Amino acid sequence: MPGKVLILGSHGRFGHHAAQAFGAAGWQVTIFDRHRDDLASAVQGQDVIVMAANPGGYQHWARELLPLHRALIAAAQGSGATILLPGNVYVFGPEAPFGWDADTPHLATNPLGRLRQQMEGDYRASGLQVIVLRCGDFLDTRPSGNWFDAHIAKGAHRGRFAYPGPLDRPHAWAYLPDATRAAVALAEQRTQLGQWEDVPFPGYTLTGTELAAATGRAIGRDVPAGRMAWWPLAPLRPVVPALRGIFEMRYLWSLPHRLEGAKLQRLRPGFADTPVEEAIAAGLAHHG
């Protein structure tokens, strides 16, 4: 049943699509403005809070990530609202067994992975009802600086494809309109869910070769799978702070992984993804 939802981070990738998805489903959507609004007041009377706000870049995570989320946890105490949190795969680490689900141990030991583990730990210990929708890399419908749009397939209409890892490793992708549609569905059944729900969003699992082939089918031309060169970026790491985090998470392009969909199908039987070619076509439409 639709209710009232507060969106934090509505200018970001997940938050933008969440606002659209909740609005389309008949929810009363309130957009939080961190420059103008008081968080403690804004959460009052809300049924669901979508926490899609993030620090501006990896270089800010160590200082800003935990305080940002702890502020919401403090503000939401006693509100009765459910927190819907877009999760990622950083928590697992390269030692986690293949096929990541709600019970897969969080074994990451790198700084960004540990920060995400601590953040989720804070929510889990908060006493609030929290739904984590755990996604892979995003496929967006607008140019938002995501890996696919800004790097891998930005030259696809000219037959260029630059994949950041080995072309034979499965990798998890989430089409944002589908992921946020699932978020709405989970929010609407929150009264039937537990206090802490970790729900992997399976999306698409594709190797680099399969992603290139799907991209070719989506845009109607041959797109040979190629590799991205990392070496030109290495000298820039001292002067481009965000690159440190990008290199830290580079292992995900070499590590075979998949998000399992059994839990989502159990909670939302019949949930179906947009065909991958349609998702890719939407993501590249602005390239023309």
Coordinates of N, CA and C in Angstrom, one line a residue, residues 5 14 22 70 72-73 101 115 130 246 249 255:
V5 N 7.0 8.8 1.7 CA 8.4 8.4 1.6 C 9.3 9.7 1.5
F14 N 20.7 6.3 -7.5 CA 19.6 5.5 -7.0 C 18.4 6.5 -6.5
F22 N 8.7 5.6 -6.7 CA 7.7 5.8 -5.6 C 6.6 6.7 -6.1
R70 N 25.0 7.9 10.5 CA 24.6 7.9 11.9 C 23.7 9.1 12.2
L72 N 21.3 10.1 10.3 CA 19.9 9.6 9.9 C 19.4 8.6 11.0
I73 N 20.3 7.7 11.4 CA 19.9 6.7 12.5 C 19.4 7.5 13.7
D101 N 24.7 -14.0 -1.5 CA 23.3 -13.9 -1.1 C 23.2 -13.3 0.3
L115 N 34.4 0.2 5.7 CA 33.5 1.3 6.0 C 32.1 0.9 5.7
V130 N 15.2 -1.9 8.8 CA 16.0 -1.6 7.6 C 15.9 -2.6 6.6
I246 N 39.1 4.1 -6.7 CA 38.8 3.4 -7.9 C 39.8 2.2 -8.1
M249 N 39.0 -0.6 -5.5 CA 37.9 -1.5 -5.9 C 38.1 -2.2 -7.2
L255 N 37.3 -10.3 -10.3 CA 36.7 -11.3 -9.4 C 35.3 -11.8 -9.9

